[in-house]
Every structure is written in C-alpha cells, then in structure tokens.
Short mmCIF file of the C-alpha atoms (twelve columns), coordinates in Angstrom:
data_MODEL
# 
_entry.id   MODEL 
# 
loop_
_atom_site.group_PDB 
_atom_site.id 
_atom_site.type_symbol 
_atom_site.label_atom_id 
_atom_site.label_alt_id 
_atom_site.label_comp_id 
_atom_site.label_asym_id 
_atom_site.label_seq_id 
_atom_site.Cartn_x 
_atom_site.Cartn_y 
_atom_site.Cartn_z 
_atom_site.pdbx_PDB_model_num 
ATOM 1   C CA . MET A 1   47.025  159.616 90.124  1 
ATOM 2   C CA . VAL A 2   50.604  159.032 88.939  1 
ATOM 3   C CA . PRO A 3   51.675  155.420 89.347  1 
ATOM 4   C CA . SER A 4   54.642  154.775 91.555  1 
ATOM 5   C CA . ARG A 5   58.088  154.175 90.036  1 
ATOM 6   C CA . ARG A 6   57.955  150.524 91.172  1 
ATOM 7   C CA . LEU A 7   54.629  149.984 89.399  1 
ATOM 8   C CA . VAL A 8   55.921  151.519 86.160  1 
ATOM 9   C CA . ILE A 9   58.932  149.193 86.167  1 
ATOM 10  C CA . ALA A 10  56.689  146.179 86.762  1 
ATOM 11  C CA . ILE A 11  54.389  147.156 83.880  1 
ATOM 12  C CA . LEU A 12  57.318  147.660 81.489  1 
ATOM 13  C CA . ALA A 13  58.842  144.330 82.469  1 
ATOM 14  C CA . ALA A 14  55.556  142.562 81.839  1 
ATOM 15  C CA . GLY A 15  55.399  144.049 78.370  1 
ATOM 16  C CA . LEU A 16  58.785  142.866 77.197  1 
ATOM 17  C CA . PRO A 17  58.648  140.567 74.164  1 
ATOM 18  C CA . LEU A 18  59.224  136.875 74.833  1 
ATOM 19  C CA . ALA A 19  62.248  136.889 72.503  1 
ATOM 20  C CA . ALA A 20  64.134  138.982 75.024  1 
ATOM 21  C CA . CYS A 21  63.866  136.236 77.626  1 
ATOM 22  C CA . LYS A 22  66.233  133.269 77.761  1 
ATOM 23  C CA . LEU A 23  64.706  129.960 78.751  1 
ATOM 24  C CA . VAL A 24  67.173  127.784 80.665  1 
ATOM 25  C CA . LYS A 25  66.613  124.035 80.631  1 
ATOM 26  C CA . ASN A 26  67.101  122.166 83.882  1 
ATOM 27  C CA . GLU A 27  70.307  120.143 83.494  1 
ATOM 28  C CA . PRO A 28  71.394  117.195 85.635  1 
ATOM 29  C CA . PRO A 29  73.901  118.065 88.352  1 
ATOM 30  C CA . GLN A 30  77.513  118.075 87.212  1 
ATOM 31  C CA . VAL A 31  80.514  117.464 89.400  1 
ATOM 32  C CA . ALA A 32  83.734  119.386 88.885  1 
ATOM 33  C CA . SER A 33  87.008  117.689 89.747  1 
ATOM 34  C CA . ALA A 34  89.896  119.336 91.551  1 
ATOM 35  C CA . ALA A 35  91.601  119.735 88.180  1 
ATOM 36  C CA . GLY A 36  88.603  121.675 86.895  1 
ATOM 37  C CA . SER A 37  87.213  119.034 84.539  1 
ATOM 38  C CA . VAL A 38  83.459  118.477 84.517  1 
ATOM 39  C CA . ALA A 39  81.714  115.127 84.481  1 
ATOM 40  C CA . THR A 40  79.201  114.707 81.676  1 
ATOM 41  C CA . SER A 41  75.697  113.345 81.661  1 
ATOM 42  C CA . PHE A 42  77.171  110.079 80.362  1 
ATOM 43  C CA . ASP A 43  78.586  109.339 83.806  1 
ATOM 44  C CA . ASN A 44  76.973  106.313 85.398  1 
ATOM 45  C CA . PRO A 45  77.223  106.482 89.194  1 
ATOM 46  C CA . ALA A 46  76.377  102.773 89.375  1 
ATOM 47  C CA . PHE A 47  79.561  101.817 87.494  1 
ATOM 48  C CA . ASP A 48  82.276  100.672 89.925  1 
ATOM 49  C CA . PRO A 49  85.624  100.328 88.113  1 
ATOM 50  C CA . GLU A 50  87.467  99.259  91.272  1 
ATOM 51  C CA . LYS A 51  85.043  96.378  91.789  1 
ATOM 52  C CA . THR A 52  85.394  95.331  88.150  1 
ATOM 53  C CA . VAL A 53  89.179  95.251  88.478  1 
ATOM 54  C CA . GLU A 54  89.036  93.334  91.761  1 
ATOM 55  C CA . GLU A 55  86.824  90.695  90.172  1 
ATOM 56  C CA . ILE A 56  89.143  90.028  87.211  1 
ATOM 57  C CA . TRP A 57  92.644  90.622  88.625  1 
ATOM 58  C CA . GLN A 58  93.465  87.258  90.179  1 
ATOM 59  C CA . PRO A 59  91.216  84.867  88.232  1 
ATOM 60  C CA . LYS A 60  91.667  86.314  84.733  1 
ATOM 61  C CA . LEU A 61  94.135  89.180  84.303  1 
ATOM 62  C CA . LEU A 62  97.215  87.619  85.888  1 
ATOM 63  C CA . PRO A 63  96.746  84.189  84.255  1 
ATOM 64  C CA . THR A 64  96.251  85.879  80.869  1 
ATOM 65  C CA . LEU A 65  99.437  87.931  81.167  1 
ATOM 66  C CA . LYS A 66  101.457 84.985  82.471  1 
ATOM 67  C CA . ALA A 67  100.335 82.875  79.524  1 
ATOM 68  C CA . LYS A 68  101.439 85.555  77.048  1 
ATOM 69  C CA . ALA A 69  104.641 86.727  78.724  1 
ATOM 70  C CA . GLY A 70  108.129 85.705  77.766  1 
ATOM 71  C CA . PRO A 71  111.450 86.466  79.463  1 
ATOM 72  C CA . PHE A 72  112.315 90.112  78.838  1 
ATOM 73  C CA . ALA A 73  115.467 89.310  76.837  1 
ATOM 74  C CA . GLU A 74  113.441 87.072  74.522  1 
ATOM 75  C CA . VAL A 75  110.658 89.606  74.119  1 
ATOM 76  C CA . ARG A 76  113.116 92.428  73.435  1 
ATOM 77  C CA . GLN A 77  114.927 90.375  70.801  1 
ATOM 78  C CA . ALA A 78  111.636 89.531  69.115  1 
ATOM 79  C CA . VAL A 79  110.568 93.197  69.135  1 
ATOM 80  C CA . GLN A 80  113.837 94.260  67.535  1 
ATOM 81  C CA . GLY A 81  113.379 91.623  64.851  1 
ATOM 82  C CA . SER A 82  109.703 92.277  64.042  1 
ATOM 83  C CA . PRO A 83  107.342 94.248  66.275  1 
ATOM 84  C CA . ASP A 84  104.324 92.650  64.595  1 
ATOM 85  C CA . GLU A 85  105.572 89.120  65.130  1 
ATOM 86  C CA . ALA A 86  106.541 89.949  68.705  1 
ATOM 87  C CA . GLY A 87  103.101 91.413  69.280  1 
ATOM 88  C CA . LYS A 88  101.350 88.340  67.927  1 
ATOM 89  C CA . ARG A 89  103.490 86.089  70.087  1 
ATOM 90  C CA . PHE A 90  103.654 88.018  73.370  1 
ATOM 91  C CA . GLY A 91  100.938 90.625  73.226  1 
ATOM 92  C CA . TYR A 92  97.636  92.034  72.111  1 
ATOM 93  C CA . ARG A 93  96.103  94.987  70.316  1 
ATOM 94  C CA . ALA A 94  92.400  95.656  69.923  1 
ATOM 95  C CA . VAL A 95  92.602  96.983  66.348  1 
ATOM 96  C CA . ASP A 96  95.293  97.091  63.688  1 
ATOM 97  C CA . SER A 97  95.694  100.854 63.998  1 
ATOM 98  C CA . MET A 98  96.833  100.542 67.625  1 
ATOM 99  C CA . PRO A 99  100.374 99.642  68.719  1 
ATOM 100 C CA . TRP A 100 100.936 96.237  70.263  1 
ATOM 101 C CA . THR A 101 101.149 95.878  74.029  1 
ATOM 102 C CA . VAL A 102 103.405 92.984  75.031  1 
ATOM 103 C CA . ALA A 103 103.907 91.102  78.288  1 
ATOM 104 C CA . ALA A 104 107.247 90.076  79.790  1 
ATOM 105 C CA . THR A 105 108.756 88.649  82.935  1 
ATOM 106 C CA . VAL A 106 111.686 90.662  84.250  1 
ATOM 107 C CA . GLU A 107 114.518 89.888  86.632  1 
ATOM 108 C CA . GLY A 108 117.194 92.459  87.250  1 
ATOM 109 C CA . ARG A 109 118.759 94.996  89.543  1 
ATOM 110 C CA . ILE A 110 117.568 98.538  90.127  1 
ATOM 111 C CA . THR A 111 120.200 101.003 88.977  1 
ATOM 112 C CA . ALA A 112 118.319 104.252 89.619  1 
ATOM 113 C CA . ALA A 113 115.075 105.468 91.153  1 
ATOM 114 C CA . ASP A 114 113.208 108.660 90.330  1 
ATOM 115 C CA . THR A 115 110.851 109.052 93.279  1 
ATOM 116 C CA . ALA A 116 110.768 112.860 93.514  1 
ATOM 117 C CA . THR A 117 107.772 112.867 91.182  1 
ATOM 118 C CA . ARG A 118 104.349 111.275 91.530  1 
ATOM 119 C CA . ALA A 119 104.998 109.559 88.200  1 
ATOM 120 C CA . ALA A 120 107.831 107.642 89.865  1 
ATOM 121 C CA . THR A 121 109.944 105.072 88.039  1 
ATOM 122 C CA . VAL A 122 112.904 102.782 88.611  1 
ATOM 123 C CA . GLU A 123 115.552 101.830 86.056  1 
ATOM 124 C CA . VAL A 124 116.389 98.122  85.815  1 
ATOM 125 C CA . ASP A 125 119.466 96.330  84.468  1 
ATOM 126 C CA . THR A 126 118.477 92.856  83.280  1 
ATOM 127 C CA . ASP A 127 121.736 91.571  81.789  1 
ATOM 128 C CA . GLY A 128 124.289 92.584  84.406  1 
ATOM 129 C CA . ASP A 129 126.177 95.163  82.341  1 
ATOM 130 C CA . GLY A 130 125.319 98.000  84.704  1 
ATOM 131 C CA . ALA A 131 123.148 99.843  82.170  1 
ATOM 132 C CA . ALA A 132 119.379 100.066 82.500  1 
ATOM 133 C CA . ASP A 133 117.423 98.091  79.921  1 
ATOM 134 C CA . LEU A 134 113.965 99.286  80.921  1 
ATOM 135 C CA . ALA A 135 112.070 101.590 83.242  1 
ATOM 136 C CA . VAL A 136 109.294 100.412 85.540  1 
ATOM 137 C CA . GLN A 137 106.442 102.652 86.641  1 
ATOM 138 C CA . ILE A 138 105.823 102.588 90.394  1 
ATOM 139 C CA . GLY A 139 103.267 105.407 90.623  1 
ATOM 140 C CA . PRO A 140 101.079 106.610 92.070  1 
ATOM 141 C CA . VAL A 141 100.672 108.383 88.722  1 
ATOM 142 C CA . PHE A 142 101.069 106.174 85.665  1 
ATOM 143 C CA . LYS A 143 101.645 107.182 82.078  1 
ATOM 144 C CA . GLY A 144 99.426  105.454 79.565  1 
ATOM 145 C CA . THR A 145 97.021  102.550 79.842  1 
ATOM 146 C CA . ALA A 146 99.264  99.582  79.038  1 
ATOM 147 C CA . LEU A 147 97.591  97.288  81.573  1 
ATOM 148 C CA . ARG A 148 94.172  97.971  80.095  1 
ATOM 149 C CA . ASP A 149 95.444  97.666  76.539  1 
ATOM 150 C CA . SER A 150 97.069  94.293  77.253  1 
ATOM 151 C CA . ILE A 151 93.753  92.592  78.060  1 
ATOM 152 C CA . ASP A 152 92.066  90.603  75.305  1 
ATOM 153 C CA . PHE A 153 88.993  89.488  77.267  1 
ATOM 154 C CA . ILE A 154 87.668  93.012  77.935  1 
ATOM 155 C CA . SER A 155 87.358  95.637  75.211  1 
ATOM 156 C CA . PHE A 156 85.928  99.112  74.732  1 
ATOM 157 C CA . ASN A 157 82.649  97.478  73.731  1 
ATOM 158 C CA . SER A 158 82.399  95.937  77.207  1 
ATOM 159 C CA . PHE A 159 81.624  99.402  78.612  1 
ATOM 160 C CA . ALA A 160 78.766  101.840 78.204  1 
ATOM 161 C CA . ASN A 161 80.981  104.661 76.940  1 
ATOM 162 C CA . GLN A 162 84.492  106.069 76.748  1 
ATOM 163 C CA . ILE A 163 84.297  107.547 80.240  1 
ATOM 164 C CA . GLU A 164 83.785  104.123 81.818  1 
ATOM 165 C CA . TYR A 165 86.582  102.666 79.683  1 
ATOM 166 C CA . ALA A 166 88.965  105.398 80.853  1 
ATOM 167 C CA . LYS A 167 87.988  104.878 84.500  1 
ATOM 168 C CA . PHE A 168 88.632  101.165 84.118  1 
ATOM 169 C CA . GLY A 169 92.147  101.869 82.845  1 
ATOM 170 C CA . LYS A 170 92.881  104.147 85.801  1 
ATOM 171 C CA . ALA A 171 91.476  101.578 88.223  1 
ATOM 172 C CA . LEU A 172 93.875  98.919  86.914  1 
ATOM 173 C CA . ASN A 173 96.855  101.187 87.580  1 
ATOM 174 C CA . ALA A 174 95.490  102.120 91.001  1 
ATOM 175 C CA . HIS A 175 95.034  98.461  91.923  1 
ATOM 176 C CA . ILE A 176 98.683  97.467  91.463  1 
ATOM 177 C CA . TYR A 177 99.790  100.641 93.223  1 
ATOM 178 C CA . ASN A 178 97.585  100.089 96.254  1 
ATOM 179 C CA . ALA A 179 98.237  96.346  96.430  1 
ATOM 180 C CA . THR A 180 102.019 96.386  95.958  1 
ATOM 181 C CA . LEU A 181 103.805 99.529  94.860  1 
ATOM 182 C CA . ALA A 182 102.715 101.907 97.624  1 
ATOM 183 C CA . ALA A 183 104.627 99.832  100.184 1 
ATOM 184 C CA . LEU A 184 107.963 99.952  98.335  1 
ATOM 185 C CA . PRO A 185 110.803 101.502 100.391 1 
ATOM 186 C CA . ARG A 186 111.353 104.390 97.998  1 
ATOM 187 C CA . ASP A 187 114.529 105.600 99.630  1 
ATOM 188 C CA . LYS A 188 116.075 102.116 99.565  1 
ATOM 189 C CA . LEU A 189 115.447 100.834 96.045  1 
ATOM 190 C CA . VAL A 190 118.745 101.316 94.232  1 
ATOM 191 C CA . GLY A 191 120.878 98.179  94.198  1 
ATOM 192 C CA . ARG A 192 118.008 95.845  95.069  1 
ATOM 193 C CA . LYS A 193 117.073 92.889  92.889  1 
ATOM 194 C CA . VAL A 194 113.570 93.081  91.447  1 
ATOM 195 C CA . THR A 195 111.321 90.463  89.845  1 
ATOM 196 C CA . LEU A 196 108.153 91.400  88.029  1 
ATOM 197 C CA . LEU A 197 105.488 90.579  85.493  1 
ATOM 198 C CA . GLY A 198 104.702 93.611  83.367  1 
ATOM 199 C CA . VAL A 199 103.505 95.013  80.091  1 
ATOM 200 C CA . PHE A 200 104.711 97.736  77.755  1 
ATOM 201 C CA . THR A 201 103.387 99.309  74.586  1 
ATOM 202 C CA . LEU A 202 105.347 99.323  71.336  1 
ATOM 203 C CA . ASP A 203 104.713 102.971 70.443  1 
ATOM 204 C CA . ASP A 204 108.379 103.130 69.490  1 
ATOM 205 C CA . PRO A 205 109.874 99.619  69.303  1 
ATOM 206 C CA . LYS A 206 113.399 101.090 69.381  1 
ATOM 207 C CA . ALA A 207 112.843 103.043 72.601  1 
ATOM 208 C CA . LYS A 208 113.684 101.770 76.080  1 
ATOM 209 C CA . PRO A 209 110.495 100.120 77.359  1 
ATOM 210 C CA . LEU A 210 108.374 101.827 80.002  1 
ATOM 211 C CA . VAL A 211 106.865 98.886  81.871  1 
ATOM 212 C CA . SER A 212 103.635 98.862  83.865  1 
ATOM 213 C CA . PRO A 213 103.866 96.045  86.418  1 
ATOM 214 C CA . ALA A 214 101.080 93.590  87.239  1 
ATOM 215 C CA . GLU A 215 103.212 91.824  89.865  1 
ATOM 216 C CA . LEU A 216 106.428 93.004  91.513  1 
ATOM 217 C CA . SER A 217 108.652 91.822  94.343  1 
ATOM 218 C CA . LEU A 218 111.948 93.005  95.807  1 
ATOM 219 C CA . GLU A 219 114.659 90.875  97.315  1 
ATOM 220 C CA . ALA A 220 114.989 91.212  101.061 1 
ATOM 221 C CA . ALA A 221 117.079 94.141  102.255 1 
ATOM 222 C CA . PRO A 222 120.663 93.183  103.171 1 
# 
C-alpha cells in the first residue's frame, strides 16, 4: 500500500537533522514606543521617576539650586572670566570630563517667543538694552538634561541603570512643565516681565545660555 502524500511529508519532517531546527528562547515581553524604540530587559516597572522627582523637588532640589544660584549678570560675568571658577562657585558637574551646569536667578523682559514648536523657548533681555541675553525653555519638549545635571545629591550611581537615570532626567523636565510652564499664555508672552530660577550647561561658555527653569513667574497682564 502506497502511503499518502501527507504521511510521506510527516515522515520526512521527522527525519530532518536537529541542526536544521532553530531553537527560540522565551524572552520577556518588550514594549515598543510610538517612536519605534524598544524597552530592554533592564527596565524596572517598579521604578517611578515622577514619584522620585515629587519627593525631592520642594524639600531638596529648589533649596539646593537657590543656595548655588547667583544673579544672572554675575554668573555670566564669572563664566566669561573663567568657566571653571564659575562652575565651582555657581554650579556642579559629576565628573571632570563633563561641562559645568550653573544656576542663576533671572529677571528680565521677554523679547520674543518661539511657540510654534514643541521645543518652545522665549528670549529674555536682562539688562534693558532690548537684546536677548538668554533663551528659556518652556517645553513641553526640552533639550538636554540640565536640571538633572545640576543636582549634586543624586548621581548616576543612585539608579539601577542608565535607563532609570534617563527617565529621571525626563521626569524633572516634565515636572516643571506640568506644574508651571503648561499654563503660560503662549500667545501673550512678548513684552511681559519674567522672573525665574534656572540652570544652564556650559557646553560653550561663549554661547547665549539656554536655560531650563526650576521656577518661573510672569508679571500680571496689563
């Protein structure tokens, strides 16, 4: 009796050498973001960066920055004289290979606002000459991690891995946006007086600072 075609195929498949088969290990579930990036097995779902930020913001982060900060004109003059000395006086860096991140208090008038992008900024004149002396990030997207890099009481070693450290940096930026910056009247910023406590990194000490605020307030609308 001639075996059926199905039976022949089954017999041939059973006789295939093991080397022709690929064994696939069961991997933990991975979550893809909207941007297409994939979370790794180092992700710790128990880590809550927002909670960490909430716990340190008022009792530790703001007092630390206020203790380090100088008036912007004083900080800028110090940076132009010696970035290292300015950093030691007004800022922090985790290791010598990193640029300093310095803290400053700013009072000035908004001369321009770029709010057509999610990485929105305002330009601020601090000395009354009509020209902007710095830019302030107002989000919701922020460039860099200046807030994270300004903190001397939490370091990379405080976290399980680089992923948690990166999430912590994003959570700091998100906190100031949600608490303060999201409510700014974005179509009515130019000409308003602004007061803030912020930080900026000395990647290029000669460049106009790009400030990440930790506190910010606008004068009342006329």
